[in-house]
PDB file of C-alpha atoms in Angstrom:
ATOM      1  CA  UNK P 105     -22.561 -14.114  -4.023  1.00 56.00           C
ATOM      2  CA  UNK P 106     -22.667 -11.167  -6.244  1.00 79.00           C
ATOM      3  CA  UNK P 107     -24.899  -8.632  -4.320  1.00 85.00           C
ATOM      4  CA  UNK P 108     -22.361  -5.586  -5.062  1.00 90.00           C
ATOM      5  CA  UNK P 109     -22.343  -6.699  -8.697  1.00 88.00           C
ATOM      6  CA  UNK P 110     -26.147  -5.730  -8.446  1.00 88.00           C
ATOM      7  CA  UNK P 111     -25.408  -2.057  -7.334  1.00 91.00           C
ATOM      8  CA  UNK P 112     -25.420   0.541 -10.352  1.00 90.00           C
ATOM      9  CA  UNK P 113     -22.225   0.434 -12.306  1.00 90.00           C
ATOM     10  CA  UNK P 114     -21.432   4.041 -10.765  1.00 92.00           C
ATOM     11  CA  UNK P 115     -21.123   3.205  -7.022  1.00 94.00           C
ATOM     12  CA  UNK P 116     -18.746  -0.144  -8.566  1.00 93.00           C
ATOM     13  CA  UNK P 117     -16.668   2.428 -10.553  1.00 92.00           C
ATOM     14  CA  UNK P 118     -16.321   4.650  -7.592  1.00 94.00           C
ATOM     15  CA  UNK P 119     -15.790   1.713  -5.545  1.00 95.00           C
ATOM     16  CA  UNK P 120     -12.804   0.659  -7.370  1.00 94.00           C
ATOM     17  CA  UNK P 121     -11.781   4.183  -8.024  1.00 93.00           C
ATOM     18  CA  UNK P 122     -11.079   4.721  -4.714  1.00 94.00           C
ATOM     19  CA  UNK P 123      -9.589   1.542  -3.657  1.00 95.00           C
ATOM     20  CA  UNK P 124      -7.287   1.109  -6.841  1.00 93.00           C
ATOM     21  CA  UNK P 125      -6.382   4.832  -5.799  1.00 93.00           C
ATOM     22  CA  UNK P 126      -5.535   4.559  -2.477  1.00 94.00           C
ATOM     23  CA  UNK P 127      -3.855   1.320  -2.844  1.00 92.00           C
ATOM     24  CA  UNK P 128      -1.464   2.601  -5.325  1.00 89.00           C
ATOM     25  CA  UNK P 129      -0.643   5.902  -3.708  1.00 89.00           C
ATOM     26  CA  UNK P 130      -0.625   5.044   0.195  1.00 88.00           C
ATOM     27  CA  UNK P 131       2.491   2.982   0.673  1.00 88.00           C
ATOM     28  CA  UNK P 132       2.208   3.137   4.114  1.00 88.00           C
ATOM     29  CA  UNK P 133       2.908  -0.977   5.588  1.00 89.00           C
ATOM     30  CA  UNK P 134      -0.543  -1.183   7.335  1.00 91.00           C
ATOM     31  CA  UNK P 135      -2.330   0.930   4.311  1.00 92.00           C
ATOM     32  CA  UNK P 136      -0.316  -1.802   2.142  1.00 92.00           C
ATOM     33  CA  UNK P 137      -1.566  -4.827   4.268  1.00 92.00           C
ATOM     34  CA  UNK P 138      -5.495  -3.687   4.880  1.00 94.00           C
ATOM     35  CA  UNK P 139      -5.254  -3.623   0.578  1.00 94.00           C
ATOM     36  CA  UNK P 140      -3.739  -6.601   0.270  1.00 92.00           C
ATOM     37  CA  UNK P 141      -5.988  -8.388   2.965  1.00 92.00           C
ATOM     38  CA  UNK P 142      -9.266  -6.974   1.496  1.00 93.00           C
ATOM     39  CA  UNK P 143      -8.725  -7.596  -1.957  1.00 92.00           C
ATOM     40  CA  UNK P 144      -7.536 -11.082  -1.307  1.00 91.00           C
ATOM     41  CA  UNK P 145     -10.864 -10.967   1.084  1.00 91.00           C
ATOM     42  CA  UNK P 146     -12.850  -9.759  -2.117  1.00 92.00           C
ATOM     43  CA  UNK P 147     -11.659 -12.378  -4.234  1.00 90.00           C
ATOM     44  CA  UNK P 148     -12.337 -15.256  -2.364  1.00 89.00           C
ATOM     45  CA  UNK P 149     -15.963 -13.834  -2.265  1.00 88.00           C
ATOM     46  CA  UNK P 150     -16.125 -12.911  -5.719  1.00 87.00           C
ATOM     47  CA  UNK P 151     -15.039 -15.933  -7.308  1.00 83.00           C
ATOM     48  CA  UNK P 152     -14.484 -18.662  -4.978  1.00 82.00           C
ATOM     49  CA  UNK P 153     -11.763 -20.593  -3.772  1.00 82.00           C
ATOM     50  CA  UNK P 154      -9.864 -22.350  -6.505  1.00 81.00           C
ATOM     51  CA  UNK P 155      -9.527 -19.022  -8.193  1.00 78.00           C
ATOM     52  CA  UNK P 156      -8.925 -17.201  -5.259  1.00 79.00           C
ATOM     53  CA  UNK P 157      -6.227 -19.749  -4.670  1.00 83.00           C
ATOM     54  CA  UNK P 158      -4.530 -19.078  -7.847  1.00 82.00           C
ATOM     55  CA  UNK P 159      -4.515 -15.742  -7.539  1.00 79.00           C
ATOM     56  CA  UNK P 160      -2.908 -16.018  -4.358  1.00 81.00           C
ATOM     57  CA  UNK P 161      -0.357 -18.586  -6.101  1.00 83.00           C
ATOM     58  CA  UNK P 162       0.451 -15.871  -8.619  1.00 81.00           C
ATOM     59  CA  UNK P 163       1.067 -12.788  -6.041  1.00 84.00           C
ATOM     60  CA  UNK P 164       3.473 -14.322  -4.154  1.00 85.00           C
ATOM     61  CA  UNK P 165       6.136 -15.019  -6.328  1.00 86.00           C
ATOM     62  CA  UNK P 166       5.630 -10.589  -7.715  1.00 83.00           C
ATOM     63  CA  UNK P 167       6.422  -9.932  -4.258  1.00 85.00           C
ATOM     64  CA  UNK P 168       9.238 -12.044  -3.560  1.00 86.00           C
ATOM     65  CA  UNK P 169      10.384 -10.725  -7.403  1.00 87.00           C
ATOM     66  CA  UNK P 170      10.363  -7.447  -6.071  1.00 85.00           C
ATOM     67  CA  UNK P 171      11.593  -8.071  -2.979  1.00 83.00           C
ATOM     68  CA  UNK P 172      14.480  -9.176  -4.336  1.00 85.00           C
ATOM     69  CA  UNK P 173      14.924  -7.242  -7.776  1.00 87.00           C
ATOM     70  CA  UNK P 174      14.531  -3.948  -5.810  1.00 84.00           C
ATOM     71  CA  UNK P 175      17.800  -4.348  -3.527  1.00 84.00           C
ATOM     72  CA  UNK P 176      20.169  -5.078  -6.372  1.00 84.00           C
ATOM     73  CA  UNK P 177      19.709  -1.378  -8.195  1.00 83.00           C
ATOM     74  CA  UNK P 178      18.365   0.435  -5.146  1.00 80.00           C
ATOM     75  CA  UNK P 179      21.148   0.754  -2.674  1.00 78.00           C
ATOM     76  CA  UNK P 180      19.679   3.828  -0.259  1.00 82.00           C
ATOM     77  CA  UNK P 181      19.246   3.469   3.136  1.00 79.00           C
ATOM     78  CA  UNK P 182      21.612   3.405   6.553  1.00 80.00           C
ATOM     79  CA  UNK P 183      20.688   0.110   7.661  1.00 82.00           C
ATOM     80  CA  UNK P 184      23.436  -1.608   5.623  1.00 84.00           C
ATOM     81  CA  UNK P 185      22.928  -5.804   6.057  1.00 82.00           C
ATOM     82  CA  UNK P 186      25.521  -7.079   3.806  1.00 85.00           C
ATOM     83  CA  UNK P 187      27.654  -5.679   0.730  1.00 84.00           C
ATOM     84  CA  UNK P 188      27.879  -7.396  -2.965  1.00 82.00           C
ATOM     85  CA  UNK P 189      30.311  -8.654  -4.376  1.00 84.00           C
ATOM     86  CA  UNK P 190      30.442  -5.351  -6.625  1.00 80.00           C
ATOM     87  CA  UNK P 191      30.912  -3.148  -3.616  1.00 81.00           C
ATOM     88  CA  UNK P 192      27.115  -1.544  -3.221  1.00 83.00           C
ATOM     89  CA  UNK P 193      25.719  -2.273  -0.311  1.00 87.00           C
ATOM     90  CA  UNK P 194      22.508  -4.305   0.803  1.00 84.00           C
ATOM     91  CA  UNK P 195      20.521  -1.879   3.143  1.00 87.00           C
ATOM     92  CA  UNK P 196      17.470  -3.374   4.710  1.00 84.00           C
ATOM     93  CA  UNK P 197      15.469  -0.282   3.784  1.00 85.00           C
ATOM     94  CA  UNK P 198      16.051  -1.144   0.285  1.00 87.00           C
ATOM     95  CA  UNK P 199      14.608  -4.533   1.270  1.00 86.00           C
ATOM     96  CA  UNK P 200      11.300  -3.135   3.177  1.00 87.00           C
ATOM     97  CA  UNK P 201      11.035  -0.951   0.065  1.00 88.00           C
ATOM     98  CA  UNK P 202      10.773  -3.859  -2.753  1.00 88.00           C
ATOM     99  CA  UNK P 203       8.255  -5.465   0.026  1.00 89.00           C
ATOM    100  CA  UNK P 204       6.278  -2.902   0.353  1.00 90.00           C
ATOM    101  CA  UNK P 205       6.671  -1.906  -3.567  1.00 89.00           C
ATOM    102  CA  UNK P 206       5.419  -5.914  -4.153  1.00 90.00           C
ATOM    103  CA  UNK P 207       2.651  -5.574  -2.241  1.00 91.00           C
ATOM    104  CA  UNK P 208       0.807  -2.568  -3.391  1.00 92.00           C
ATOM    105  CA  UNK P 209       1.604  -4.513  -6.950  1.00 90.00           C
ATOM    106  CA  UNK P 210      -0.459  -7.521  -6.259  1.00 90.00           C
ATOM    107  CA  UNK P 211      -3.408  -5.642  -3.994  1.00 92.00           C
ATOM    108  CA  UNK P 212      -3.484  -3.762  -7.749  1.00 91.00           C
ATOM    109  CA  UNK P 213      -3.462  -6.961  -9.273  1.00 88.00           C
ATOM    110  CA  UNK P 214      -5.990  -8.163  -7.630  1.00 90.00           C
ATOM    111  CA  UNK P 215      -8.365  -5.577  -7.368  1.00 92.00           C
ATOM    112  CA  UNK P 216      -8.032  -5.137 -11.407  1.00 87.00           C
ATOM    113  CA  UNK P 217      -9.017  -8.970 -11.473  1.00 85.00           C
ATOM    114  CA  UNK P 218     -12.214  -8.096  -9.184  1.00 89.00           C
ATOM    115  CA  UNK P 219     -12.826  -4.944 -11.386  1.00 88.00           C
ATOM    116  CA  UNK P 220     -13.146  -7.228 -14.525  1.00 83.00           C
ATOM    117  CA  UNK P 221     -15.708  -9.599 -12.905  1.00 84.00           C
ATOM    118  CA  UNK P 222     -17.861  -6.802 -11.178  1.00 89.00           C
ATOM    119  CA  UNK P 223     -17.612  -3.967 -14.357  1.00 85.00           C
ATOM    120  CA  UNK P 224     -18.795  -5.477 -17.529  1.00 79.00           C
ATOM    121  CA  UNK P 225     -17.913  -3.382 -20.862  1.00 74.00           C
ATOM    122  CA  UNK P 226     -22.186  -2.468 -20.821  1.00 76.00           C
ATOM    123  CA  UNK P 227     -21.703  -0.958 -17.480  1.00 82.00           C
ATOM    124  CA  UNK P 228     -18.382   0.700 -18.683  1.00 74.00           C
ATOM    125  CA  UNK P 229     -20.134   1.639 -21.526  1.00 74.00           C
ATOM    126  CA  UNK P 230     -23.602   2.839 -20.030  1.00 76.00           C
ATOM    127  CA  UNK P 231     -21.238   5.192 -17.737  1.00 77.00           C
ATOM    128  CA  UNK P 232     -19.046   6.796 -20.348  1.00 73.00           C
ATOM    129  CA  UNK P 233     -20.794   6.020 -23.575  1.00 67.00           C
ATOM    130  CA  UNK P 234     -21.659   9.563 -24.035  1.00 70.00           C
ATOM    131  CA  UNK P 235     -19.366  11.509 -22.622  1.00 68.00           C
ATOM    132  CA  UNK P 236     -16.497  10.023 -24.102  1.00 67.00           C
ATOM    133  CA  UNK P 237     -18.028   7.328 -26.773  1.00 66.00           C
ATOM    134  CA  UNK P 238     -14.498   5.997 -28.737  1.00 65.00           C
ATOM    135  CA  UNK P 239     -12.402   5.763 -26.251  1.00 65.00           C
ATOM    136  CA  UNK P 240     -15.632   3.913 -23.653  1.00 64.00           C
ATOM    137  CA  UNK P 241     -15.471   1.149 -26.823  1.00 65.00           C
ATOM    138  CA  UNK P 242     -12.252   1.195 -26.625  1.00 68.00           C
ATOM    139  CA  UNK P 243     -11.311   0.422 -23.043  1.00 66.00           C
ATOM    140  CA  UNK P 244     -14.309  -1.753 -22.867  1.00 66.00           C
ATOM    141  CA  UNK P 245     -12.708  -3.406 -25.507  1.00 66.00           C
ATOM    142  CA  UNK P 246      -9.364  -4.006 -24.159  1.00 66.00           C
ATOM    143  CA  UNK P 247     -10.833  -5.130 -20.526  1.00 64.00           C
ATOM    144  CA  UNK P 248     -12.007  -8.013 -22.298  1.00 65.00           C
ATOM    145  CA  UNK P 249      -9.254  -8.606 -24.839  1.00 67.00           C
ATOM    146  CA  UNK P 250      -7.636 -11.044 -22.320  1.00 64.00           C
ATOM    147  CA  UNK P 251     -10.286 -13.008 -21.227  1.00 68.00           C
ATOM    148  CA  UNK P 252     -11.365 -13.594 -25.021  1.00 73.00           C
ATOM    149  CA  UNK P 253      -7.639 -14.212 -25.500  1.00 73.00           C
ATOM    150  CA  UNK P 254      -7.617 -17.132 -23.026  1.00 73.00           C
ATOM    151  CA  UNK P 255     -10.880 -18.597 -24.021  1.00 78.00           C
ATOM    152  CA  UNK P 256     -10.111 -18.558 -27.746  1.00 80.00           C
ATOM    153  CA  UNK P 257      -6.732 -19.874 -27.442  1.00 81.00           C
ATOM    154  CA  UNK P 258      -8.411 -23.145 -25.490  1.00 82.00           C
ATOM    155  CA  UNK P 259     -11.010 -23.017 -28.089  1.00 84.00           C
ATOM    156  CA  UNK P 260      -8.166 -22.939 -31.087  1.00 84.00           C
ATOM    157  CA  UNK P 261      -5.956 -25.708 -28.599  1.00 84.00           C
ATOM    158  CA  UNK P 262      -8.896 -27.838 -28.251  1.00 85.00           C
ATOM    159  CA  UNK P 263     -10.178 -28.006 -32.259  1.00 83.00           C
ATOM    160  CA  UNK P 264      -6.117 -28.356 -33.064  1.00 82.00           C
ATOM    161  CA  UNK P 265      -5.431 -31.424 -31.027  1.00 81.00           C
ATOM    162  CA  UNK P 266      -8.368 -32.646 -32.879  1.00 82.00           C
ATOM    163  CA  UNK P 267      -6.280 -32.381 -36.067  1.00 79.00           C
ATOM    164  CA  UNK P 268      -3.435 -33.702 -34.824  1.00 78.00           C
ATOM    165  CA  UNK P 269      -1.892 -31.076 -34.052  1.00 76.00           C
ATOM    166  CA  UNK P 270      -1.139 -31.428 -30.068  1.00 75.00           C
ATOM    167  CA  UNK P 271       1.606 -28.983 -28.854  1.00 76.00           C
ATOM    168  CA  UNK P 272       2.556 -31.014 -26.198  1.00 74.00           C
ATOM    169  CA  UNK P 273       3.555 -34.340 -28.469  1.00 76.00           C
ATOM    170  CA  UNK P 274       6.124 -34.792 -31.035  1.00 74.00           C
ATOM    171  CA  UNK P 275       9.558 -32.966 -31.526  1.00 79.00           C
ATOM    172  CA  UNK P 276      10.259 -29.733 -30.598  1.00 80.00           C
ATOM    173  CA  UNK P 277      10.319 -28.477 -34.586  1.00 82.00           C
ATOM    174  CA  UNK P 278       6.402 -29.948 -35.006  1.00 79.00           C
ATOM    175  CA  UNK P 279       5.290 -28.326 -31.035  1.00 80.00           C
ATOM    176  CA  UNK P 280       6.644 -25.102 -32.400  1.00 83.00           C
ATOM    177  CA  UNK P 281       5.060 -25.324 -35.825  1.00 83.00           C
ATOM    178  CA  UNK P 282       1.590 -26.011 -33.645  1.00 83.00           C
ATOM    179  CA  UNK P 283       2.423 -23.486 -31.689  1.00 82.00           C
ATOM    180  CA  UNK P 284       3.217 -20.924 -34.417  1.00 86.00           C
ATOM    181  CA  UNK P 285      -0.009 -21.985 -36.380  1.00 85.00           C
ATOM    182  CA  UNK P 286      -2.216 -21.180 -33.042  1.00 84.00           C
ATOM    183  CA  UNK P 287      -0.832 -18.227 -32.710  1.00 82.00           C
ATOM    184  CA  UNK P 288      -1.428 -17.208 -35.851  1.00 86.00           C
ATOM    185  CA  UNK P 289      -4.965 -18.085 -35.859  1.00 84.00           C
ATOM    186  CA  UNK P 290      -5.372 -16.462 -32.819  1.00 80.00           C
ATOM    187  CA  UNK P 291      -4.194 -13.376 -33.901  1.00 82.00           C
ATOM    188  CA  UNK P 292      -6.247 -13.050 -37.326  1.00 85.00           C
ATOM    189  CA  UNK P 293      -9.273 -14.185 -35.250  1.00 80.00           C
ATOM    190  CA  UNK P 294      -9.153 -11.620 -32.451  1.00 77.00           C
ATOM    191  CA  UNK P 295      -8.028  -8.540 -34.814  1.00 79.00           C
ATOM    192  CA  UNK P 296     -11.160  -9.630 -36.991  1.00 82.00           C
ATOM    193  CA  UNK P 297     -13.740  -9.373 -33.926  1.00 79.00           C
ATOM    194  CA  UNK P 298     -12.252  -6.113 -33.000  1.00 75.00           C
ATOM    195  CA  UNK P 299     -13.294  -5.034 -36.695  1.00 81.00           C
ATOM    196  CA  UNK P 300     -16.078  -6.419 -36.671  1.00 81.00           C
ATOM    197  CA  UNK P 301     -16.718  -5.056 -33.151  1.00 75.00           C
ATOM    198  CA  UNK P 302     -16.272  -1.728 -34.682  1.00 73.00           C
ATOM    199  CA  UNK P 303     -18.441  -1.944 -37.966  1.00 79.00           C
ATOM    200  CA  UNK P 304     -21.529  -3.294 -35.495  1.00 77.00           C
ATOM    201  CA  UNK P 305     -21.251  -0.104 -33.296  1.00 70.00           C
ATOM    202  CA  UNK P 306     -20.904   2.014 -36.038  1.00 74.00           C
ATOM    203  CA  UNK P 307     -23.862   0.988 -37.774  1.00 77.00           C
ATOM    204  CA  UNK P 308     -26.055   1.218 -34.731  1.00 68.00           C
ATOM    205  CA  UNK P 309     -25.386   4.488 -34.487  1.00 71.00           C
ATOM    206  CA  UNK P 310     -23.173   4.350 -31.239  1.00 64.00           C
ATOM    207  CA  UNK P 311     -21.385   8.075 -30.415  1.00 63.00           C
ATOM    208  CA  UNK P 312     -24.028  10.000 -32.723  1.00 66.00           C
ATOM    209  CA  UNK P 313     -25.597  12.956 -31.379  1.00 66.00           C
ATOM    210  CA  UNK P 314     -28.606  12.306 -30.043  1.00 66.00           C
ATOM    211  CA  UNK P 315     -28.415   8.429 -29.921  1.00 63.00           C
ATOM    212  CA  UNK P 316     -30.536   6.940 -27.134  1.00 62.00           C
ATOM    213  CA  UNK P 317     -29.956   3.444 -25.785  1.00 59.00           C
ATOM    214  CA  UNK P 318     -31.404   1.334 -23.520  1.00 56.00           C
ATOM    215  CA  UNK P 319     -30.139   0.343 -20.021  1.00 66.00           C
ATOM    216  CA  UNK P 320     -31.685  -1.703 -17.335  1.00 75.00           C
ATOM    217  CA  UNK P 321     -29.615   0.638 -14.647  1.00 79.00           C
ATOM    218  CA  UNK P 322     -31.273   2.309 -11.846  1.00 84.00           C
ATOM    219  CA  UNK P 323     -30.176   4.523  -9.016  1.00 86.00           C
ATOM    220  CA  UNK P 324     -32.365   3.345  -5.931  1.00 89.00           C
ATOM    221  CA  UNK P 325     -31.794   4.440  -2.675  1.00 91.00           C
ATOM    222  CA  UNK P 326     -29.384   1.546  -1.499  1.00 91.00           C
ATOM    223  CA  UNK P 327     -27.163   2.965  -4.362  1.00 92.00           C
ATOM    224  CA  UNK P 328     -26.955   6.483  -2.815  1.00 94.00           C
ATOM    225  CA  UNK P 329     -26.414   4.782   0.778  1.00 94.00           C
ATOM    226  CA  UNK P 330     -23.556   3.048  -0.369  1.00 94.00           C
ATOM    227  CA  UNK P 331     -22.318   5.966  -2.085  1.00 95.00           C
ATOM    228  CA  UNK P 332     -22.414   8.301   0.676  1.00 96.00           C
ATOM    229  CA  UNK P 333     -21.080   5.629   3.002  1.00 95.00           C
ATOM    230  CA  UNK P 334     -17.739   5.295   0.542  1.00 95.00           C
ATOM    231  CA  UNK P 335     -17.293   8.908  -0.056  1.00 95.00           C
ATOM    232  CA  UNK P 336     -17.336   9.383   3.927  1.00 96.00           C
ATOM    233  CA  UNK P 337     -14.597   6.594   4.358  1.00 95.00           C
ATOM    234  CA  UNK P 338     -12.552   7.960   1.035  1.00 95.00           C
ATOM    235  CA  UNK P 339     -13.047  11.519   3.132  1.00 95.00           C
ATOM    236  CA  UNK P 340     -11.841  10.618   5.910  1.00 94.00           C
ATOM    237  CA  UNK P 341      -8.809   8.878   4.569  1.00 94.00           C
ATOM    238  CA  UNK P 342      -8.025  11.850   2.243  1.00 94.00           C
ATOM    239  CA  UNK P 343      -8.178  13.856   5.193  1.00 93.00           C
ATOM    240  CA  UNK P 344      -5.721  11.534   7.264  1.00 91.00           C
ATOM    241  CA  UNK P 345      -3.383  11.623   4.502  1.00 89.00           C
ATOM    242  CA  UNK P 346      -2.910  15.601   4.073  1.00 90.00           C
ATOM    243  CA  UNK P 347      -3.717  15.861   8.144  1.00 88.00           C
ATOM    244  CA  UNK P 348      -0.060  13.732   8.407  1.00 84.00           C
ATOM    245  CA  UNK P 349      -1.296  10.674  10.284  1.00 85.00           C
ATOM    246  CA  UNK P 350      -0.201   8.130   7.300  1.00 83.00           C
ATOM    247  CA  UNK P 351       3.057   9.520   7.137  1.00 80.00           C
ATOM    248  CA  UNK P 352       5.743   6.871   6.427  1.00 80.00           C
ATOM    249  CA  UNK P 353       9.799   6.545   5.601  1.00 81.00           C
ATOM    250  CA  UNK P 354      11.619   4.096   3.697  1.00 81.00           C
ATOM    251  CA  UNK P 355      14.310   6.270   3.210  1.00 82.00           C
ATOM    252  CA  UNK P 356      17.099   6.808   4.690  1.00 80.00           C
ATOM    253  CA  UNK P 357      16.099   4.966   7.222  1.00 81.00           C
ATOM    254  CA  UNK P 358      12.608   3.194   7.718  1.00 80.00           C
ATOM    255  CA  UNK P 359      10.049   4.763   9.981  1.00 78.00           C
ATOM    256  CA  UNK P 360       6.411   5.339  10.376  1.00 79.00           C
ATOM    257  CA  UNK P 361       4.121   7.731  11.953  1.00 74.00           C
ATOM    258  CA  UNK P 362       3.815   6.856  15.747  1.00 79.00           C
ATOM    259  CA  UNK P 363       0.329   5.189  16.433  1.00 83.00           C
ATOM    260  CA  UNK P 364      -2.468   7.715  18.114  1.00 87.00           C
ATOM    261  CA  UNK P 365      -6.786   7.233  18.028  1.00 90.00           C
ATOM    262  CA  UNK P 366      -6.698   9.654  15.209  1.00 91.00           C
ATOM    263  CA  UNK P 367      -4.996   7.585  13.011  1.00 89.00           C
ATOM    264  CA  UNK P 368      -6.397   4.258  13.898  1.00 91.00           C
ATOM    265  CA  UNK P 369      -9.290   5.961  13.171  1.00 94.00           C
ATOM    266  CA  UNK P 370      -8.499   6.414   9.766  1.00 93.00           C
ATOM    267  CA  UNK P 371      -7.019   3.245   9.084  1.00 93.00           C
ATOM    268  CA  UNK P 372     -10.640   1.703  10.187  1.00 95.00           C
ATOM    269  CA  UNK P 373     -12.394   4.215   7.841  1.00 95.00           C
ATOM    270  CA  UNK P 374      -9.376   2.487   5.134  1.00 95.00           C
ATOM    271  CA  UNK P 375     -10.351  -0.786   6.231  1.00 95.00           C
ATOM    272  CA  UNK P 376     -13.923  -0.526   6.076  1.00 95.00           C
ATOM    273  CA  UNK P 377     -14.387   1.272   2.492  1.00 95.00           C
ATOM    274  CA  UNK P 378     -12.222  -1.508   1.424  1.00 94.00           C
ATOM    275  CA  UNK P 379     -14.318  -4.016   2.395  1.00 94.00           C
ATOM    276  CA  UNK P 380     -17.788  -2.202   2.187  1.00 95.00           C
ATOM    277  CA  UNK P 381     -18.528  -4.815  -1.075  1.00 93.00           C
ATOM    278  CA  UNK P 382     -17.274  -7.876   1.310  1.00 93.00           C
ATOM    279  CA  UNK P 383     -19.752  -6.396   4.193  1.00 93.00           C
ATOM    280  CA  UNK P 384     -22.795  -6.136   1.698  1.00 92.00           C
ATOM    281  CA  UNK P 385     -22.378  -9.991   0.998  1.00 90.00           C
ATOM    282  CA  UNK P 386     -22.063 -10.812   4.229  1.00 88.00           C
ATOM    283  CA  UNK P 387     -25.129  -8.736   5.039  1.00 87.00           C
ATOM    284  CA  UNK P 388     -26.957 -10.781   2.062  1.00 86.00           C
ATOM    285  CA  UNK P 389     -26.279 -13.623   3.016  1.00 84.00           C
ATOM    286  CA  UNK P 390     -27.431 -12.897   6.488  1.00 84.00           C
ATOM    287  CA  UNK P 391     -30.709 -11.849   5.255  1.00 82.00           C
ATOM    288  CA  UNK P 392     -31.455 -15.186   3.259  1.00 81.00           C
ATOM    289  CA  UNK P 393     -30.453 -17.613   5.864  1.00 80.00           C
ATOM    290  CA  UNK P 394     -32.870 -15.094   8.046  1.00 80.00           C
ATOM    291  CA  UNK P 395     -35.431 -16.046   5.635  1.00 77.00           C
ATOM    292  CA  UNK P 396     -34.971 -19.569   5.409  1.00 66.00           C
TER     293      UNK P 396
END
């Protein structure tokens, strides 16, 4: 299921754009839970269970971090639960805070994780390649640094063991000897394809004035549906945000804007623009088993 993957790499960027915006900015709890939801939502679609599952796995324990980490150096708030032994209080602001703080981490996370599956350094690179050609090869470049990493470093793990060279047998000096000489392969190997990377792109002529290249993109007219339908939802939730209705406290004392149509309105507009790629699978699929 990778119907939005299909779309042309400029409603994805915008896609993620907006979402990766709002989710980092609007700290409101729903805002917070509709991101988290959706791109939890998004990743079981995108990549199916098992790594949806380990995603999850890793989340939870950033948001219980924070949770936790946040309360011992932020003491604001009225609500005070308990006191440390060093005299600062434990205010259950502070506490809502870290939760909320965690949250918005991992929705980040997660969407960043989606981001990487659905925009591929081509499309990244078709996109910016001429308007900003070093630092397009660049970022492209980093995106898939750690991927390559963890691919290689099985790869390197693998032919090692081979060897004898297993860094889970033997003593602790001959694991971290193993250890020391993956790394170091690792190391020369990935700062050699990034040369190498380099040299190729250079000699094809990529960022010279005038360069043409080929793409396989094209902007149909489900492209510029989608589009409008995002920059609606992202207009609408813009407007909610300097109109007031996502207005939110932590500090001193934890409150939100009271609940009216208006801004359940906007929320839905939230909710649906985050899961407009979630709703064009769904619609997919419908239309296949339609067929069938």
């Amino acid at each position: 299921m990778n119907e939005f993957k299909s779309y042309h790499p400029f409603v994805n960027f915008i896609y993620f754009l907006c979402v990766i915006g709002f989710s980092m900015f609007l700290m409101h709890p729903l805002s917070l839970g509709i991101a988290l939801l959706c791109a939890i939502s998004y990743t079981f679609v995108l990549k199916g269970k098992k790594s949806a599952f380990r995603s999850i796995l890793m989340i939870i324990p950033i948001i219980l971090i924070t949770a936790v980490i946040n309360p011992l150096f932020n003491h604001a708030g009225v609500t005070i639960l308990e006191y440390f032994p060093s005299g600062n209080p434990l205010t259950a602001e502070s506490v809502c805070y870290g939760i909320a703080a965690g949250t918005m981490l991992a929705a980040v996370i997660l969407y960043f994780s989606c981001y990487n599956a659905v925009m591929t350094s081509d499309k990244f690179i078709y996109l910016f390649g001429k308007i900003i050609p070093t630092l397009s090869l660049v970022f492209s470049m980093i995106l898939r640094f750690v991927p390559n990493l963890i691919s290689r470093i099985k790869e390197i793990t693998n032919t090692q063991k081979t060897l004898g060279r297993d860094i889970s047998k033997g003593s602790i000096i001959k694991r971290l000897k193993c250890a020391m000489r993956i790394l170091s392969i690792l190391v020369t190997w990935s700062l050699e394809n990034a040369i190498d990377t380099a040299d190729s792109m250079k000699s094809r002529g990529y960022g010279l004035p005038g360069r043409t290249a080929y793409s396989n993109f094209r902007f149909e007219r489900r492209d510029v549906k989608v589009l409008l339908w995002m920059l609606v939802l992202s207009g609408i939730t813009v407007a909610g945000i300097f109109g007031g209705y996502l207005s939110y406290n932590y500090f001193p004392i934890f409150e939100v804007e009271q609940f009216t149509p208006v801004s359940c309105f906007i929320h839905l507009s939230y909710f649906l623009l985050c899961m407009t790629p979630i709703i064009i699978e769904w619609r997919e699929e419908y239309r296949w088993k339609a067929i069938e």
